[in-house]
Coordinates of N, CA and C and ligand atoms in Angstrom, one line a residue:
X28 N 133.5 197.7 40.5 CA 133.3 198.7 41.6 C 132.6 200.0 40.9
X29 N 131.7 200.6 41.6 CA 131.0 201.7 41.1 C 132.0 202.9 40.9
X30 N 131.7 203.7 40.0 CA 132.5 204.9 39.7 C 132.4 205.9 40.8
X31 N 133.5 206.6 41.2 CA 133.4 207.6 42.2 C 133.0 208.9 41.5
X32 N 132.5 209.9 42.2 CA 132.1 211.2 41.6 C 133.3 211.8 40.8
X33 N 134.5 211.7 41.3 CA 135.6 212.2 40.6 C 135.8 211.5 39.2
X34 N 135.7 210.1 39.3 CA 135.9 209.3 38.1 C 134.8 209.7 37.1
X35 N 133.6 210.0 37.6 CA 132.5 210.3 36.7 C 132.8 211.6 36.0
X36 N 133.3 212.6 36.8 CA 133.7 213.9 36.2 C 134.8 213.7 35.1
X37 N 135.8 212.9 35.5 CA 136.8 212.6 34.5 C 136.3 212.0 33.2
X38 N 135.3 211.1 33.4 CA 134.7 210.5 32.2 C 133.9 211.5 31.3
X39 N 133.2 212.4 32.0 CA 132.5 213.4 31.3 C 133.5 214.3 30.5
X40 N 134.5 214.7 31.2 CA 135.6 215.5 30.5 C 136.2 214.8 29.3
X41 N 136.4 213.5 29.5 CA 137.1 212.7 28.4 C 136.1 212.4 27.2
X42 N 134.9 211.9 27.6 CA 134.1 211.4 26.5 C 133.3 212.6 25.9
X43 N 132.8 213.5 26.7 CA 132.0 214.6 26.1 C 132.7 215.7 25.6
X44 N 133.8 216.1 26.3 CA 134.6 217.3 25.8 C 135.9 217.0 25.2
X45 N 136.1 215.7 25.0 CA 137.4 215.2 24.3 C 138.6 215.7 25.0
X46 N 138.6 216.0 26.3 CA 139.8 216.5 26.9 C 140.8 215.3 27.0
X47 N 142.0 215.6 26.5 CA 143.0 214.6 26.5 C 143.0 213.8 25.2
X48 N 142.0 214.1 24.3 CA 141.9 213.4 23.0 C 142.1 214.4 21.9
X49 N 141.6 214.1 20.7 CA 141.7 215.0 19.5 C 140.8 216.2 19.7
X50 N 141.3 217.4 19.2 CA 140.5 218.6 19.3 C 139.2 218.4 18.5
X51 N 138.1 219.0 19.0 CA 136.8 218.9 18.3 C 136.6 220.2 17.7
X52 N 136.5 220.2 16.3 CA 136.3 221.5 15.6 C 135.0 222.2 15.9
X53 N 134.1 221.6 16.5 CA 132.8 222.2 16.8 C 132.8 223.1 18.1
X54 N 133.8 222.9 18.9 CA 133.8 223.5 20.2 C 133.7 225.0 20.2
X55 N 134.4 225.6 19.2 CA 134.3 227.1 19.1 C 132.9 227.6 18.8
X56 N 132.2 226.9 17.9 CA 130.8 227.3 17.6 C 130.0 227.1 18.9
X57 N 130.2 226.0 19.6 CA 129.4 225.8 20.7 C 129.7 226.8 21.8
X58 N 130.9 227.2 22.0 CA 131.3 228.2 22.9 C 130.5 229.5 22.6
X59 N 130.5 229.9 21.3 CA 129.8 231.1 20.9 C 128.3 231.0 21.2
X60 N 127.8 229.8 20.9 CA 126.3 229.6 21.1 C 125.9 229.7 22.5
X61 N 126.7 229.1 23.4 CA 126.4 229.2 24.9 C 126.5 230.7 25.3
X62 N 127.6 231.3 24.8 CA 127.8 232.7 25.2 C 126.6 233.6 24.8
X63 N 126.1 233.3 23.6 CA 124.9 234.1 23.1 C 123.7 233.8 23.9
X64 N 123.6 232.5 24.3 CA 122.4 232.2 25.1 C 122.5 232.9 26.5
X65 N 123.7 233.0 27.1 CA 123.8 233.7 28.3 C 123.5 235.2 28.2
X66 N 123.9 235.7 27.0 CA 123.7 237.1 26.8 C 122.1 237.3 26.6
X67 N 121.5 236.4 26.1 CA 120.0 236.5 25.9 C 119.3 236.5 27.3
X68 N 119.9 235.6 28.2 CA 119.3 235.6 29.5 C 119.4 237.0 30.1
X69 N 120.6 237.6 29.8 CA 120.8 238.9 30.4 C 119.8 239.9 29.8
X70 N 119.7 239.9 28.5 CA 118.8 240.8 27.8 C 117.3 240.7 28.4
X71 N 117.0 239.4 28.6 CA 115.6 239.2 29.1 C 115.5 239.4 30.6
X72 N 116.6 239.8 31.2 CA 116.6 240.1 32.6 C 116.2 238.9 33.5
X73 N 116.7 237.7 33.1 CA 116.4 236.5 33.9 C 117.1 236.6 35.2
X74 N 116.4 236.4 36.2 CA 116.9 236.7 37.5 C 117.6 235.4 38.1
X75 N 118.9 235.5 38.3 CA 119.6 234.3 38.7 C 119.0 233.8 40.1
X76 N 118.6 234.7 40.9 CA 118.1 234.3 42.2 C 116.8 233.5 42.0
X77 N 115.9 234.0 41.1 CA 114.7 233.2 40.9 C 115.0 231.9 40.2
X78 N 116.1 231.8 39.4 CA 116.4 230.5 38.8 C 116.9 229.5 39.9
X79 N 117.7 230.0 40.8 CA 118.2 229.1 41.9 C 117.0 228.7 42.8
X80 N 116.1 229.6 43.1 CA 114.9 229.3 43.9 C 114.1 228.2 43.1
X81 N 113.9 228.5 41.8 CA 113.1 227.5 41.0 C 113.8 226.2 41.0
X82 N 115.1 226.1 40.9 CA 115.8 224.8 40.9 C 115.6 224.1 42.2
X83 N 115.6 224.9 43.3 CA 115.4 224.3 44.6 C 114.0 223.7 44.7
X84 N 113.1 224.4 44.1 CA 111.7 224.0 44.1 C 111.5 222.8 43.3
X85 N 112.3 222.6 42.2 CA 112.2 221.4 41.4 C 112.9 220.2 42.0
X86 N 113.8 220.5 42.9 CA 114.5 219.4 43.5 C 113.7 218.4 44.3
X87 N 114.3 217.2 44.5 CA 113.6 216.2 45.3 C 114.2 216.2 46.8
X88 N 113.3 215.9 47.7 CA 113.6 216.0 49.1 C 113.3 214.7 49.8
X89 N 114.1 214.2 50.7 CA 113.8 213.0 51.4 C 112.6 213.3 52.3
X90 N 111.8 212.3 52.5 CA 110.6 212.5 53.4 C 111.1 212.9 54.8
X91 N 110.4 213.8 55.3 CA 110.7 214.2 56.7 C 111.6 215.4 56.8
X92 N 112.3 215.8 55.7 CA 113.1 217.0 55.8 C 112.2 218.2 55.5
X93 N 112.6 219.3 56.1 CA 111.9 220.5 55.8 C 112.6 221.3 54.7
X94 N 112.1 221.2 53.5 CA 112.9 221.8 52.4 C 113.3 223.2 52.6
X95 N 114.6 223.5 52.6 CA 115.1 224.8 52.9 C 116.1 225.3 51.9
X96 N 116.1 226.5 51.7 CA 117.1 227.2 50.9 C 117.7 228.3 51.7
X97 N 119.0 228.3 51.8 CA 119.7 229.3 52.6 C 120.8 230.0 51.8
X98 N 120.7 231.3 51.8 CA 121.7 232.2 51.1 C 122.6 232.8 52.2
X99 N 123.9 232.6 52.0 CA 124.8 233.2 52.9 C 125.9 234.0 52.1
X100 N 126.1 235.3 52.5 CA 127.1 236.0 51.7 C 128.2 236.3 52.7
X101 N 129.4 236.1 52.1 CA 130.6 236.3 53.0 C 131.7 237.1 52.2
X102 N 132.5 237.8 53.0 CA 133.6 238.6 52.3 C 134.9 237.7 52.3
X103 N 134.8 236.5 52.9 CA 135.9 235.6 53.0 C 136.1 235.0 51.6
X104 N 137.3 235.1 51.1 CA 137.6 234.6 49.7 C 137.9 233.1 49.8
X105 N 136.9 232.3 50.0 CA 137.1 230.8 50.2 C 137.5 230.1 48.9
X106 N 137.2 230.7 47.8 CA 137.6 230.1 46.5 C 139.0 230.5 46.0
X107 N 139.6 231.4 46.7 CA 140.9 232.0 46.4 C 140.9 232.5 44.9
X108 N 139.8 233.1 44.5 CA 139.7 233.6 43.1 C 139.9 235.1 43.2
X109 N 140.0 235.7 44.4 CA 140.2 237.1 44.5 C 138.8 237.8 44.6
X110 N 137.7 237.1 44.7 CA 136.4 237.7 44.8 C 136.3 238.6 46.0
X111 N 135.7 239.8 45.9 CA 135.5 240.6 47.1 C 134.4 240.1 48.0
X112 N 133.5 239.3 47.4 CA 132.4 238.7 48.2 C 131.9 237.4 47.5
X113 N 131.4 236.5 48.3 CA 131.0 235.2 47.7 C 129.6 234.9 48.3
X114 N 128.8 234.4 47.4 CA 127.4 234.0 47.8 C 127.4 232.5 47.8
X115 N 127.0 231.9 48.9 CA 126.8 230.5 49.0 C 125.3 230.2 49.2
X116 N 124.9 229.1 48.5 CA 123.5 228.7 48.5 C 123.4 227.3 49.0
X117 N 122.8 227.1 50.1 CA 122.7 225.8 50.8 C 121.3 225.2 50.6
X118 N 121.2 224.0 50.2 CA 119.9 223.4 49.9 C 119.9 221.9 50.4
X119 N 118.9 221.6 51.3 CA 118.9 220.2 51.8 C 118.1 219.2 51.0
X120 N 118.3 219.3 49.7 CA 117.7 218.4 48.7 C 118.4 217.0 48.8
X121 N 117.9 216.1 47.9 CA 118.6 214.8 47.8 C 120.0 215.0 47.3
X122 N 120.2 216.0 46.4 CA 121.5 216.2 45.9 C 121.6 215.8 44.4
X123 N 122.7 216.2 43.8 CA 122.9 216.0 42.4 C 123.1 214.5 42.1
X124 N 122.4 214.0 41.2 CA 122.6 212.6 40.7 C 123.5 212.7 39.5
X125 N 123.9 211.5 39.0 CA 124.8 211.5 37.8 C 124.0 212.2 36.7
X126 N 122.7 212.0 36.6 CA 121.9 212.6 35.5 C 121.9 214.1 35.6
X127 N 121.7 214.6 36.9 CA 121.7 216.0 37.1 C 123.0 216.7 36.7
X128 N 124.1 216.0 37.1 CA 125.4 216.5 36.7 C 125.6 216.6 35.2
X129 N 125.2 215.5 34.5 CA 125.3 215.5 33.1 C 124.4 216.6 32.4
X130 N 123.3 216.8 33.1 CA 122.4 217.8 32.5 C 122.9 219.3 32.7
X131 N 123.6 219.5 33.9 CA 124.1 220.8 34.1 C 125.4 221.1 33.3
X132 N 126.0 220.0 32.8 CA 127.2 220.1 31.9 C 126.7 220.2 30.5
X133 N 125.5 220.7 30.3 CA 125.0 220.7 28.9 C 124.3 222.0 28.7
X134 N 123.8 222.2 27.5 CA 122.9 223.3 27.3 C 121.6 222.7 26.8
X135 N 120.5 223.1 27.5 CA 119.2 222.7 27.0 C 118.9 221.2 27.1
X136 N 119.6 220.5 28.0 CA 119.2 219.1 28.2 C 118.7 218.9 29.6
X137 N 117.5 219.4 29.8 CA 117.0 219.4 31.2 C 116.4 218.0 31.5
X138 N 116.4 217.7 32.7 CA 116.0 216.3 33.1 C 114.6 216.3 33.8
X139 N 114.0 217.5 33.7 CA 112.8 217.6 34.5 C 111.6 217.3 33.6
X140 N 110.5 216.9 34.4 CA 109.3 216.5 33.7 C 108.7 217.8 33.2
X141 N 108.0 217.7 32.0 CA 107.5 218.9 31.4 C 106.2 219.4 31.9
X142 N 106.0 219.4 33.2 CA 104.7 219.9 33.7 C 104.8 221.2 34.5
X143 N 106.0 221.8 34.3 CA 106.1 223.1 35.0 C 105.7 224.2 34.1
X144 N 105.1 225.2 34.7 CA 104.7 226.4 33.9 C 105.8 227.5 34.2
X145 N 106.5 227.9 33.1 CA 107.5 228.9 33.4 C 107.1 230.2 32.7
X146 N 107.3 231.3 33.4 CA 106.9 232.6 32.9 C 107.8 233.0 31.7
X147 N 109.0 233.1 32.0 CA 109.8 233.8 30.9 C 110.5 232.9 29.9
X148 N 111.6 232.2 30.4 CA 112.3 231.5 29.3 C 111.8 230.1 29.1
X149 N 110.9 229.6 29.9 CA 110.4 228.3 29.7 C 111.4 227.3 30.2
X150 N 111.1 226.0 30.1 CA 112.0 225.0 30.5 C 113.0 224.7 29.5
X151 N 114.1 225.5 29.5 CA 115.0 225.3 28.4 C 116.3 224.5 28.9
X152 N 116.3 224.3 30.2 CA 117.5 223.7 30.7 C 118.7 224.6 30.7
X153 N 118.5 225.9 30.8 CA 119.6 226.8 30.8 C 119.5 227.8 32.0
X154 N 118.5 227.6 32.8 CA 118.3 228.6 33.9 C 119.5 228.8 34.8
X155 N 120.2 227.7 35.1 CA 121.4 227.8 35.9 C 122.5 228.7 35.3
X156 N 122.5 228.7 34.0 CA 123.6 229.5 33.3 C 123.5 231.0 33.6
X157 N 122.3 231.4 34.1 CA 122.1 232.9 34.4 C 123.1 233.3 35.6
X158 N 123.6 232.3 36.3 CA 124.6 232.7 37.4 C 125.8 233.4 36.8
X159 N 126.1 233.1 35.5 CA 127.3 233.7 34.9 C 127.2 235.2 34.7
X160 N 126.0 235.7 35.0 CA 125.9 237.2 35.0 C 126.6 237.8 36.2
X161 N 126.7 237.0 37.3 CA 127.3 237.6 38.5 C 128.5 236.9 39.0
X162 N 128.9 235.8 38.4 CA 130.1 235.1 38.7 C 130.8 234.6 37.5
X163 N 132.1 234.5 37.5 CA 132.7 233.8 36.3 C 133.0 232.4 36.6
X164 N 132.9 232.0 37.9 CA 133.2 230.6 38.3 C 132.3 230.0 39.3
X165 N 131.2 229.5 38.9 CA 130.3 228.9 39.9 C 130.8 227.5 40.3
X166 N 130.6 227.2 41.6 CA 131.0 225.9 42.1 C 129.8 225.1 42.6
X167 N 129.9 223.8 42.5 CA 128.8 223.0 43.0 C 129.4 221.9 43.9
X168 N 129.0 221.8 45.1 CA 129.4 220.7 46.0 C 128.2 220.0 46.4
X169 N 128.1 218.7 46.0 CA 126.8 218.0 46.2 C 127.1 216.5 46.1
X170 N 126.6 215.7 47.1 CA 126.7 214.2 47.0 C 128.1 213.7 46.6
X171 N 129.1 214.3 47.1 CA 130.5 213.9 46.8 C 131.1 214.6 45.6
X172 N 130.3 215.2 44.8 CA 130.8 216.0 43.7 C 131.4 217.3 44.2
X173 N 132.5 217.7 43.7 CA 133.0 219.0 44.0 C 133.6 219.6 42.7
X174 N 132.8 220.4 42.0 CA 133.1 220.8 40.7 C 132.9 222.3 40.5
X175 N 133.6 222.9 39.5 CA 133.3 224.2 39.1 C 133.2 224.4 37.6
X176 N 132.6 225.4 37.2 CA 132.5 225.8 35.8 C 133.2 227.1 35.6
X177 N 133.5 227.4 34.3 CA 134.2 228.6 34.1 C 133.6 229.4 32.9
X178 N 133.4 230.7 33.0 CA 132.9 231.5 31.9 C 133.9 231.5 30.8
X179 N 135.2 231.5 31.1 CA 136.3 231.6 30.1 C 136.4 230.2 29.5
X180 N 136.8 230.1 28.2 CA 136.9 228.8 27.5 C 138.0 228.0 28.3
X181 N 137.8 226.7 28.4 CA 138.7 225.8 29.1 C 139.9 225.7 28.2
X182 N 141.1 225.6 28.8 CA 142.4 225.6 28.1 C 142.6 224.3 27.3
X183 N 141.8 223.3 27.7 CA 142.0 222.0 27.0 C 141.1 221.8 25.9
X184 N 139.9 222.5 25.9 CA 138.9 222.2 24.9 C 138.2 223.5 24.3
X185 N 138.7 224.7 24.7 CA 138.2 225.9 24.1 C 136.7 226.2 24.4
X186 N 136.1 225.6 25.4 CA 134.7 225.7 25.6 C 134.5 226.2 27.0
X187 N 133.6 227.2 27.1 CA 133.3 227.8 28.5 C 132.0 227.3 29.0
X188 N 131.6 227.7 30.2 CA 130.3 227.5 30.8 C 129.9 226.1 31.2
X189 N 130.2 225.1 30.4 CA 129.6 223.7 30.7 C 130.7 222.6 31.0
X190 N 131.9 223.0 31.0 CA 133.0 222.0 31.2 C 133.2 221.9 32.7
X191 N 132.9 220.8 33.4 CA 133.2 220.7 34.8 C 134.7 220.4 35.1
X192 N 135.1 221.1 36.2 CA 136.5 220.9 36.6 C 136.4 220.4 38.0
X193 N 137.2 219.4 38.4 CA 137.2 218.9 39.8 C 137.9 219.9 40.7
X194 N 137.3 220.1 41.9 CA 137.9 221.1 42.8 C 138.5 220.3 44.0
X195 N 139.8 220.4 44.2 CA 140.5 219.7 45.2 C 140.4 220.5 46.5
X196 N 140.7 221.8 46.4 CA 140.6 222.7 47.6 C 140.3 224.1 47.1
X197 N 140.1 225.0 48.1 CA 139.6 226.4 47.7 C 138.3 226.4 47.0
X198 N 137.2 226.1 47.6 CA 137.1 225.8 49.0 C 137.2 224.3 49.3
X199 N 137.5 224.0 50.5 CA 137.4 222.6 51.0 C 136.0 222.5 51.7
X200 N 135.6 221.3 51.9 CA 134.4 221.1 52.7 C 134.4 221.7 54.1
X201 N 135.6 221.8 54.6 CA 135.8 222.4 55.9 C 135.5 223.9 55.9
X202 N 136.0 224.5 54.8 CA 135.7 226.0 54.6 C 134.2 226.2 54.6
X203 N 133.6 225.3 53.8 CA 132.1 225.5 53.5 C 131.4 225.3 54.8
X204 N 131.8 224.2 55.6 CA 131.1 224.0 56.9 C 131.3 225.1 57.8
X205 N 132.5 225.7 57.8 CA 132.8 226.9 58.7 C 131.9 228.0 58.4
X206 N 131.7 228.3 57.1 CA 130.8 229.4 56.7 C 129.4 229.1 57.1
X207 N 129.0 227.8 56.9 CA 127.6 227.5 57.2 C 127.3 227.5 58.7
X208 N 128.4 227.3 59.5 CA 128.2 227.2 60.9 C 128.5 225.8 61.3
X209 N 129.5 225.6 62.1 CA 130.0 224.3 62.4 C 129.1 223.5 63.3
X210 N 128.1 224.2 63.9 CA 127.2 223.4 64.8 C 126.1 222.7 64.1
X211 N 125.9 223.0 62.8 CA 124.8 222.3 62.1 C 125.3 221.4 61.0
X212 N 124.5 220.3 60.7 CA 124.9 219.4 59.6 C 124.8 220.1 58.3
X213 N 125.8 220.0 57.5 CA 125.9 220.6 56.2 C 124.8 220.1 55.2
X214 N 124.0 220.9 54.6 CA 123.0 220.4 53.6 C 123.7 219.7 52.5
X215 N 123.0 218.9 51.8 CA 123.6 218.1 50.7 C 124.2 218.9 49.6
X216 N 123.6 220.0 49.2 CA 124.0 220.8 48.1 C 124.4 222.2 48.5
X217 N 125.7 222.6 48.1 CA 126.1 223.9 48.3 C 126.5 224.5 46.9
X218 N 126.0 225.6 46.5 CA 126.4 226.3 45.3 C 127.2 227.5 45.7
X219 N 128.4 227.7 45.2 CA 129.2 228.8 45.6 C 129.5 229.7 44.5
X220 N 129.2 231.0 44.7 CA 129.3 231.9 43.6 C 130.2 233.1 44.0
X221 N 131.5 233.0 43.7 CA 132.4 234.2 44.0 C 132.0 235.3 43.0
X222 N 131.6 236.4 43.6 CA 130.9 237.5 42.8 C 131.9 238.3 42.0
X223 N 131.5 238.7 40.8 CA 132.3 239.7 40.1 C 132.3 241.0 40.8
X224 N 133.4 241.7 40.8 CA 133.5 242.9 41.7 C 132.3 243.9 41.5
X225 N 131.9 244.1 40.2 CA 130.9 245.1 40.0 C 129.5 244.5 40.3
X226 N 129.4 243.3 40.8 CA 128.1 242.7 41.0 C 127.8 242.6 42.5
X227 N 128.7 242.9 43.4 CA 128.5 242.7 44.8 C 127.4 243.6 45.3
X228 N 127.4 244.8 44.9 CA 126.3 245.7 45.4 C 124.9 245.3 44.8
X229 N 124.8 245.1 43.5 CA 123.5 244.7 43.0 C 123.0 243.4 43.6
X230 N 123.9 242.4 43.8 CA 123.5 241.1 44.4 C 123.0 241.3 45.8
X231 N 123.7 242.2 46.6 CA 123.2 242.5 48.0 C 121.9 243.1 47.9
X232 N 121.7 244.0 47.0 CA 120.4 244.7 46.8 C 119.3 243.6 46.5
X233 N 119.6 242.8 45.5 CA 118.7 241.8 45.1 C 118.3 240.8 46.3
X234 N 119.3 240.5 47.1 CA 119.1 239.6 48.2 C 118.1 240.3 49.2
X235 N 118.3 241.6 49.4 CA 117.5 242.3 50.4 C 116.1 242.5 49.8
X236 N 115.9 242.3 48.5 CA 114.6 242.4 47.9 C 113.8 241.1 47.9
X237 N 114.4 240.0 48.3 CA 113.7 238.8 48.4 C 112.8 238.8 49.6
X238 N 111.5 238.9 49.4 CA 110.6 239.0 50.5 C 110.0 237.6 50.9
X239 N 109.7 237.5 52.2 CA 109.1 236.2 52.6 C 107.9 235.8 51.8
X240 N 107.2 236.7 51.2 CA 106.0 236.4 50.4 C 106.3 235.4 49.3
X241 N 107.6 235.4 48.8 CA 107.8 234.4 47.7 C 107.5 233.0 48.1
X242 N 107.6 232.7 49.4 CA 107.2 231.4 49.9 C 105.8 231.0 49.5
X243 N 104.9 232.0 49.4 CA 103.5 231.7 49.1 C 103.4 231.1 47.7
X244 N 104.4 231.5 46.8 CA 104.3 231.0 45.5 C 105.1 229.7 45.3
X245 N 105.7 229.2 46.3 CA 106.5 228.0 46.2 C 105.7 226.9 46.9
X246 N 105.8 225.7 46.4 CA 105.0 224.6 47.0 C 105.8 223.7 47.8
X247 N 107.1 223.5 47.4 CA 108.0 222.6 48.2 C 108.8 223.3 49.3
X248 N 109.4 224.4 48.9 CA 110.3 225.1 49.8 C 109.5 225.7 51.0
X249 N 110.0 225.3 52.2 CA 109.2 225.8 53.3 C 110.0 226.8 54.1
X250 N 111.3 226.9 53.8 CA 112.1 227.8 54.6 C 113.1 228.5 53.7
X251 N 113.2 229.8 53.8 CA 114.1 230.6 53.0 C 114.9 231.5 53.9
X252 N 116.2 231.4 53.9 CA 116.9 232.4 54.8 C 118.0 233.1 54.1
X253 N 118.3 234.3 54.5 CA 119.3 235.1 53.9 C 120.1 235.7 55.0
X254 N 121.4 235.4 55.0 CA 122.2 236.1 56.1 C 123.6 236.4 55.6
X255 N 124.3 237.2 56.4 CA 125.6 237.6 56.1 C 126.6 236.9 57.0
X256 N 127.6 236.3 56.5 CA 128.6 235.6 57.4 C 129.7 236.6 57.8
X257 N 129.8 236.8 59.1 CA 130.8 237.7 59.6 C 132.1 237.0 59.9
X258 N 133.2 237.5 59.3 CA 134.5 237.0 59.4 C 135.0 237.2 60.8
X259 N 135.6 236.2 61.4 CA 136.2 236.4 62.7 C 137.7 236.7 62.5
X260 N 138.2 237.8 63.1 CA 139.6 238.1 62.8 C 140.4 238.1 64.0
Ligands
LIG6 N1 120.2 222.3 42.9 C1 120.2 221.3 42.0 N2 120.1 220.0 42.4 C2 120.1 219.0 41.6 N3 120.1 219.1 40.2 C3 120.2 220.3 39.7 C4 120.2 221.5 40.6 N4 120.2 222.6 39.8 C5 120.2 222.2 38.5 N5 120.2 220.8 38.5 C6 120.3 219.9 37.3 O1 120.8 220.7 36.2 C7 119.9 220.8 35.2 C8 120.0 222.2 34.5 O2 119.4 223.2 35.4 P1 118.9 224.5 34.8 O3 118.3 225.4 35.9 O4 120.0 225.1 33.9 O5 117.7 224.0 33.8 P2 116.3 223.4 34.2 O6 116.0 223.8 35.6 O7 116.2 222.0 33.8 O8 115.4 224.3 33.2 P3 115.1 225.9 33.2 O9 115.7 226.4 31.9 O10 113.7 226.0 33.3 O11 115.8 226.4 34.4 C9 118.5 220.5 35.8 O12 117.6 219.9 34.8 C10 118.9 219.5 36.8 O13 119.1 218.2 36.3
LIG7 MG1 116.2 225.7 36.4

């Protein structure tokens, strides 16, 4: 029988990060290396929004769908991490494959063809890591996968940023659907970024600075939307 998404994540944790096995003496070096990489992204002012838009542009879409990327910001703490605001990114792409998952649990192991022209950091396979500037725990829900990463070193293997953790609840798919709007079919991929307290204002400003003209520079994405989810009380 084929492996389930959860079994796949368990296997990555076990075989790649030796969780449940002997300690790997290299993990501390690796943790520092990834940390320095993220700091470099910061110094170069790599824009996490542009990285997410670029990833959506790189994604594959089933024929007939209108490739869309939707940003929704909410003050509801659906991840129960205490975040004052959470940014959700919905994308109706084909969704994360096993390969995509393994690549995002890595540094610099991109799965993309080398025909993209990148302005700043180039195709290093690290663009997604720029989200750690504004969140300490990014979540990915896609194709049955429900995982999160952590800026802080994992208690089992002393490594931050790239160790996937299975998410049982907080949020649940029901929470995500509610934020998206229960009348519409949930897109395949949702990225959830509970914002660091001091990043709420800058992120809101950055969102309001995304102008429709960016669509002119994108070839696949046809629709970009940004909205605020209002909590019903
Ligand atoms: N929205 C997504 N859907 C599916 N796979 C994704 C998505 N975002 C990232 N990935 C997978 O994660 C990998 C790492 O993404 P990341 O943005 O860090 O690097 P990259 O896009 O390969 O290169 P770059 O450094 O230019 O951004 C990708 O190569 C892809 O396999
Ligand atoms: Mg990228």
